[in-house]
PDB file of C-alpha atoms in Angstrom:
ATOM      1  CA  PRO A   1     115.288  96.941 162.112  1.00 96.00           C
ATOM      2  CA  GLN A   2     114.406  96.732 158.995  1.00 96.00           C
ATOM      3  CA  LEU A   3     115.738  94.900 155.819  1.00 96.00           C
ATOM      4  CA  THR A   4     116.646  97.183 152.968  1.00 96.00           C
ATOM      5  CA  ALA A   5     117.294  94.231 150.236  1.00 95.00           C
ATOM      6  CA  VAL A   6     116.279  91.147 150.021  1.00 96.00           C
ATOM      7  CA  SER A   7     116.527  89.348 146.728  1.00 95.00           C
ATOM      8  CA  ILE A   8     115.818  85.738 145.534  1.00 96.00           C
ATOM      9  CA  SER A   9     117.113  83.669 142.643  1.00 95.00           C
ATOM     10  CA  SER A  10     117.596  79.892 141.310  1.00 96.00           C
ATOM     11  CA  GLY A  11     120.945  78.246 140.763  1.00 94.00           C
ATOM     12  CA  ASN A  12     119.260  77.174 137.667  1.00 93.00           C
ATOM     13  CA  ALA A  13     120.592  78.233 133.805  1.00 90.00           C
ATOM     14  CA  ASP A  14     117.624  80.722 134.176  1.00 90.00           C
ATOM     15  CA  PRO A  15     117.802  82.364 137.424  1.00 92.00           C
ATOM     16  CA  ALA A  16     114.169  83.227 137.235  1.00 92.00           C
ATOM     17  CA  ARG A  17     113.049  79.356 136.928  1.00 93.00           C
ATOM     18  CA  ALA A  18     113.876  76.335 139.223  1.00 95.00           C
ATOM     19  CA  LYS A  19     112.811  72.663 138.701  1.00 95.00           C
ATOM     20  CA  VAL A  20     113.224  69.902 140.538  1.00 95.00           C
ATOM     21  CA  GLY A  21     116.680  69.817 142.518  1.00 96.00           C
ATOM     22  CA  ASP A  22     117.245  73.201 141.631  1.00 96.00           C
ATOM     23  CA  THR A  23     118.853  75.472 144.703  1.00 97.00           C
ATOM     24  CA  VAL A  24     117.046  78.309 145.793  1.00 97.00           C
ATOM     25  CA  THR A  25     118.598  81.099 147.315  1.00 96.00           C
ATOM     26  CA  LEU A  26     117.476  84.124 149.419  1.00 96.00           C
ATOM     27  CA  ALA A  27     119.733  87.092 150.236  1.00 95.00           C
ATOM     28  CA  MET A  28     118.800  89.584 152.486  1.00 96.00           C
ATOM     29  CA  THR A  29     120.798  92.924 153.898  1.00 96.00           C
ATOM     30  CA  ALA A  30     119.466  94.726 157.164  1.00 96.00           C
ATOM     31  CA  ASN A  31     119.982  98.009 158.173  1.00 96.00           C
ATOM     32  CA  GLU A  32     121.867  96.609 161.125  1.00 96.00           C
ATOM     33  CA  SER A  33     123.508  93.858 162.559  1.00 96.00           C
ATOM     34  CA  ILE A  34     120.788  91.046 163.187  1.00 97.00           C
ATOM     35  CA  GLN A  35     120.670  87.521 164.861  1.00 95.00           C
ATOM     36  CA  THR A  36     120.338  84.979 162.430  1.00 95.00           C
ATOM     37  CA  PRO A  37     116.833  85.095 160.790  1.00 96.00           C
ATOM     38  CA  VAL A  38     114.158  82.489 160.788  1.00 96.00           C
ATOM     39  CA  VAL A  39     113.292  81.761 157.093  1.00 97.00           C
ATOM     40  CA  THR A  40     110.922  79.618 154.955  1.00 96.00           C
ATOM     41  CA  ILE A  41     111.336  78.887 151.441  1.00 97.00           C
ATOM     42  CA  ALA A  42     108.205  77.524 149.461  1.00 96.00           C
ATOM     43  CA  ALA A  43     106.508  76.652 152.649  1.00 95.00           C
ATOM     44  CA  HIS A  44     109.585  74.520 154.360  1.00 96.00           C
ATOM     45  CA  ALA A  45     111.411  76.066 157.358  1.00 96.00           C
ATOM     46  CA  ILE A  46     114.809  76.705 156.534  1.00 95.00           C
ATOM     47  CA  ALA A  47     117.381  74.371 158.817  1.00 92.00           C
ATOM     48  CA  ALA A  48     120.208  77.030 160.821  1.00 85.00           C
ATOM     49  CA  GLY A  49     122.374  75.235 158.738  1.00 86.00           C
ATOM     50  CA  SER A  50     121.157  76.479 155.354  1.00 92.00           C
ATOM     51  CA  ILE A  51     120.691  80.270 156.568  1.00 92.00           C
ATOM     52  CA  VAL A  52     124.382  81.588 156.255  1.00 94.00           C
ATOM     53  CA  GLN A  53     125.673  84.792 157.888  1.00 92.00           C
ATOM     54  CA  GLY A  54     127.843  86.942 154.998  1.00 90.00           C
ATOM     55  CA  ILE A  55     130.287  89.241 155.220  1.00 90.00           C
ATOM     56  CA  SER A  56     128.407  90.639 158.674  1.00 92.00           C
ATOM     57  CA  SER A  57     125.830  90.300 160.407  1.00 94.00           C
ATOM     58  CA  ARG A  58     124.243  92.626 158.304  1.00 95.00           C
ATOM     59  CA  HIS A  59     123.871  90.368 155.395  1.00 96.00           C
ATOM     60  CA  TRP A  60     122.234  86.802 155.199  1.00 96.00           C
ATOM     61  CA  THR A  61     121.440  84.336 152.464  1.00 96.00           C
ATOM     62  CA  ALA A  62     119.226  81.564 153.195  1.00 96.00           C
ATOM     63  CA  THR A  63     118.849  78.132 150.500  1.00 97.00           C
ATOM     64  CA  TYR A  64     116.489  75.094 150.142  1.00 97.00           C
ATOM     65  CA  VAL A  65     116.628  72.949 147.102  1.00 96.00           C
ATOM     66  CA  MET A  66     113.599  72.359 145.374  1.00 97.00           C
ATOM     67  CA  ALA A  67     111.558  68.851 145.697  1.00 96.00           C
ATOM     68  CA  GLY A  68     108.997  67.038 143.498  1.00 93.00           C
ATOM     69  CA  GLY A  69     106.603  67.547 146.312  1.00 94.00           C
ATOM     70  CA  ASP A  70     106.908  71.242 146.114  1.00 95.00           C
ATOM     71  CA  LYS A  71     104.201  73.065 144.868  1.00 94.00           C
ATOM     72  CA  GLU A  72     104.387  74.441 141.003  1.00 94.00           C
ATOM     73  CA  GLY A  73     104.503  78.515 140.696  1.00 94.00           C
ATOM     74  CA  LEU A  74     105.778  81.568 141.942  1.00 95.00           C
ATOM     75  CA  ILE A  75     108.054  80.313 144.897  1.00 97.00           C
ATOM     76  CA  SER A  76     106.781  82.709 148.201  1.00 96.00           C
ATOM     77  CA  PHE A  77     109.259  83.375 151.281  1.00 97.00           C
ATOM     78  CA  THR A  78     108.842  84.735 154.875  1.00 97.00           C
ATOM     79  CA  ILE A  79     111.956  86.038 156.993  1.00 97.00           C
ATOM     80  CA  ASN A  80     111.293  86.600 160.489  1.00 97.00           C
ATOM     81  CA  PHE A  81     114.415  88.554 162.213  1.00 97.00           C
ATOM     82  CA  ALA A  82     115.435  90.315 165.354  1.00 97.00           C
ATOM     83  CA  ASP A  83     118.425  92.534 166.004  1.00 96.00           C
ATOM     84  CA  LEU A  84     121.125  91.880 168.594  1.00 96.00           C
ATOM     85  CA  ALA A  85     118.908  93.460 171.257  1.00 97.00           C
ATOM     86  CA  ALA A  86     116.449  91.357 170.171  1.00 96.00           C
ATOM     87  CA  ASN A  87     113.670  93.742 169.323  1.00 97.00           C
ATOM     88  CA  PRO A  88     111.834  92.018 166.286  1.00 97.00           C
ATOM     89  CA  GLY A  89     111.819  93.850 162.627  1.00 96.00           C
ATOM     90  CA  ALA A  90     108.411  93.606 160.478  1.00 96.00           C
ATOM     91  CA  GLN A  91     108.196  90.286 158.812  1.00 97.00           C
ATOM     92  CA  VAL A  92     109.432  90.169 155.067  1.00 96.00           C
ATOM     93  CA  THR A  93     107.496  88.398 152.329  1.00 95.00           C
ATOM     94  CA  ALA A  94     108.150  89.808 149.490  1.00 94.00           C
ATOM     95  CA  LYS A  95     111.697  91.006 147.891  1.00 93.00           C
ATOM     96  CA  THR A  96     112.901  94.522 147.176  1.00 92.00           C
ATOM     97  CA  GLY A  97     114.969  93.734 143.974  1.00 79.00           C
ATOM     98  CA  GLY A  98     115.048  91.586 141.084  1.00 79.00           C
ATOM     99  CA  GLY A  99     112.803  89.017 139.642  1.00 86.00           C
ATOM    100  CA  ASP A 100     110.667  86.115 141.160  1.00 92.00           C
ATOM    101  CA  VAL A 101     111.155  82.610 140.716  1.00 95.00           C
ATOM    102  CA  VAL A 102     108.818  80.042 139.511  1.00 94.00           C
ATOM    103  CA  PHE A 103     108.936  76.791 140.115  1.00 95.00           C
ATOM    104  CA  ASP A 104     108.083  73.916 137.409  1.00 93.00           C
ATOM    105  CA  LYS A 105     108.232  70.802 137.846  1.00 90.00           C
ATOM    106  CA  THR A 106     106.277  69.535 134.796  1.00 84.00           C
ATOM    107  CA  ALA A 107     108.301  68.697 131.488  1.00 78.00           C
ATOM    108  CA  PRO A 108     106.605  70.096 128.508  1.00 73.00           C
ATOM    109  CA  THR A 109     104.921  68.180 125.841  1.00 67.00           C
ATOM    110  CA  ALA A 110     104.440  68.778 122.118  1.00 63.00           C
ATOM    111  CA  GLY A 111     102.008  68.044 119.395  1.00 62.00           C
ATOM    112  CA  ALA A 112     103.632  67.692 115.745  1.00 59.00           C
ATOM    113  CA  LYS A 113     101.698  68.221 112.835  1.00 58.00           C
ATOM    114  CA  PHE A 114     103.712  65.874 109.900  1.00 55.00           C
ATOM    115  CA  PRO A 115     102.708  67.072 106.056  1.00 55.00           C
ATOM    116  CA  ALA A 116     101.149  64.953 103.680  1.00 53.00           C
ATOM    117  CA  ALA A 117     103.359  62.200 102.952  1.00 50.00           C
ATOM    118  CA  ASN A 118     103.979  58.208 102.414  1.00 48.00           C
ATOM    119  CA  ALA A 119     106.310  56.095 105.055  1.00 47.00           C
ATOM    120  CA  ILE A 120     108.713  55.969 102.572  1.00 45.00           C
ATOM    121  CA  ASN A 121     109.019  59.465 101.344  1.00 51.00           C
ATOM    122  CA  ILE A 122     108.738  62.846 103.387  1.00 50.00           C
ATOM    123  CA  ASP A 123     108.911  65.682 101.002  1.00 52.00           C
ATOM    124  CA  PRO A 124     111.645  67.875 101.438  1.00 52.00           C
ATOM    125  CA  ASP A 125     110.033  70.742 100.833  1.00 54.00           C
ATOM    126  CA  ALA A 126     107.450  69.468 103.245  1.00 58.00           C
ATOM    127  CA  ASP A 127     107.518  71.520 107.248  1.00 60.00           C
ATOM    128  CA  ILE A 128     106.622  69.231 110.055  1.00 62.00           C
ATOM    129  CA  LYS A 129     105.499  71.654 112.798  1.00 66.00           C
ATOM    130  CA  VAL A 130     105.965  70.989 116.466  1.00 66.00           C
ATOM    131  CA  THR A 131     103.521  73.159 119.048  1.00 68.00           C
ATOM    132  CA  PHE A 132     104.581  72.655 123.163  1.00 68.00           C
ATOM    133  CA  ASN A 133     101.770  73.382 125.697  1.00 67.00           C
ATOM    134  CA  GLU A 134     104.682  76.345 127.101  1.00 68.00           C
ATOM    135  CA  ALA A 135     107.418  77.580 127.149  1.00 66.00           C
ATOM    136  CA  VAL A 136     110.498  75.780 125.674  1.00 63.00           C
ATOM    137  CA  ASN A 137     114.432  77.230 125.066  1.00 62.00           C
ATOM    138  CA  ILE A 138     115.017  75.861 121.535  1.00 58.00           C
ATOM    139  CA  VAL A 139     118.303  76.908 119.391  1.00 53.00           C
ATOM    140  CA  SER A 140     117.611  77.275 116.004  1.00 50.00           C
ATOM    141  CA  GLY A 141     120.153  75.215 113.510  1.00 50.00           C
ATOM    142  CA  ASN A 142     120.897  71.873 112.119  1.00 48.00           C
ATOM    143  CA  ILE A 143     120.122  68.380 113.037  1.00 50.00           C
ATOM    144  CA  THR A 144     120.405  64.948 111.496  1.00 49.00           C
ATOM    145  CA  LEU A 145     117.881  62.390 111.579  1.00 50.00           C
ATOM    146  CA  GLN A 146     118.867  58.738 110.942  1.00 49.00           C
ATOM    147  CA  LYS A 147     116.363  56.081 109.279  1.00 48.00           C
ATOM    148  CA  GLY A 148     118.203  52.560 109.847  1.00 49.00           C
ATOM    149  CA  ASN A 149     121.882  52.377 110.363  1.00 49.00           C
ATOM    150  CA  ASP A 150     123.253  54.036 107.287  1.00 42.00           C
ATOM    151  CA  LEU A 151     120.285  56.883 105.708  1.00 44.00           C
ATOM    152  CA  ALA A 152     120.530  59.850 107.095  1.00 47.00           C
ATOM    153  CA  VAL A 153     118.505  62.938 106.461  1.00 53.00           C
ATOM    154  CA  GLY A 154     119.518  66.723 107.338  1.00 55.00           C
ATOM    155  CA  VAL A 155     116.863  68.871 108.631  1.00 59.00           C
ATOM    156  CA  SER A 156     116.304  73.131 109.290  1.00 61.00           C
ATOM    157  CA  VAL A 157     114.912  73.848 112.284  1.00 65.00           C
ATOM    158  CA  THR A 158     113.179  77.281 113.230  1.00 68.00           C
ATOM    159  CA  PHE A 159     111.773  78.025 116.421  1.00 67.00           C
ATOM    160  CA  ASP A 160     109.458  81.003 117.104  1.00 69.00           C
ATOM    161  CA  GLY A 161     108.868  81.530 121.020  1.00 65.00           C
ATOM    162  CA  ALA A 162     105.698  83.602 120.791  1.00 69.00           C
ATOM    163  CA  THR A 163     103.986  80.777 119.914  1.00 69.00           C
ATOM    164  CA  ASN A 164     105.903  77.790 120.975  1.00 65.00           C
ATOM    165  CA  THR A 165     106.142  76.506 117.664  1.00 68.00           C
ATOM    166  CA  ALA A 166     109.278  74.744 116.095  1.00 65.00           C
ATOM    167  CA  THR A 167     109.305  73.787 112.307  1.00 67.00           C
ATOM    168  CA  ILE A 168     111.274  71.335 110.780  1.00 64.00           C
ATOM    169  CA  ASN A 169     111.901  71.356 107.058  1.00 63.00           C
ATOM    170  CA  PRO A 170     113.782  68.129 105.764  1.00 57.00           C
ATOM    171  CA  ILE A 171     117.229  69.308 103.137  1.00 52.00           C
ATOM    172  CA  LEU A 172     117.045  65.410 101.907  1.00 51.00           C
ATOM    173  CA  SER A 173     114.055  63.068 100.971  1.00 47.00           C
ATOM    174  CA  LEU A 174     113.793  59.729 103.838  1.00 47.00           C
ATOM    175  CA  ASN A 175     113.786  56.915 101.271  1.00 47.00           C
ATOM    176  CA  ASN A 176     114.201  53.603 101.166  1.00 43.00           C
TER     177      ASN A 176
END
């Protein structure tokens, strides 16, 4: 037997990325009916209950929920399988279609560069730059900052994905 299609994806909003608690799914299709395959995902043997037959014994999926102890980086897998007569197929360790999945359990960090200003007043024409240590998803738009219980200041935020830098520009002065 041969596996004619193998793909891996994550239940994360970005199916090419996984974090702790995300379910990774390995889907496989064989050229003939096969017995329940033996699968590892992220170096973990997948229990038989997490390996499910699809519309026929040619189609299977295996799932694993990523954990804090798993190694960061590209998620590896192995598939061992045999046809119904117990003829073994060659072990599969690579996908045939789709993208890879990367496991990332480390929160991003950011460093901010503030404009010259005193603690009471921020110049509305001065930008605050925040640079992240890795790629992050930030949507440009407007946010509101509040000082104390009654003073709010609007800011404009733009994000440059190429440099992982957010530029924050206050729209109003922040005064006492």
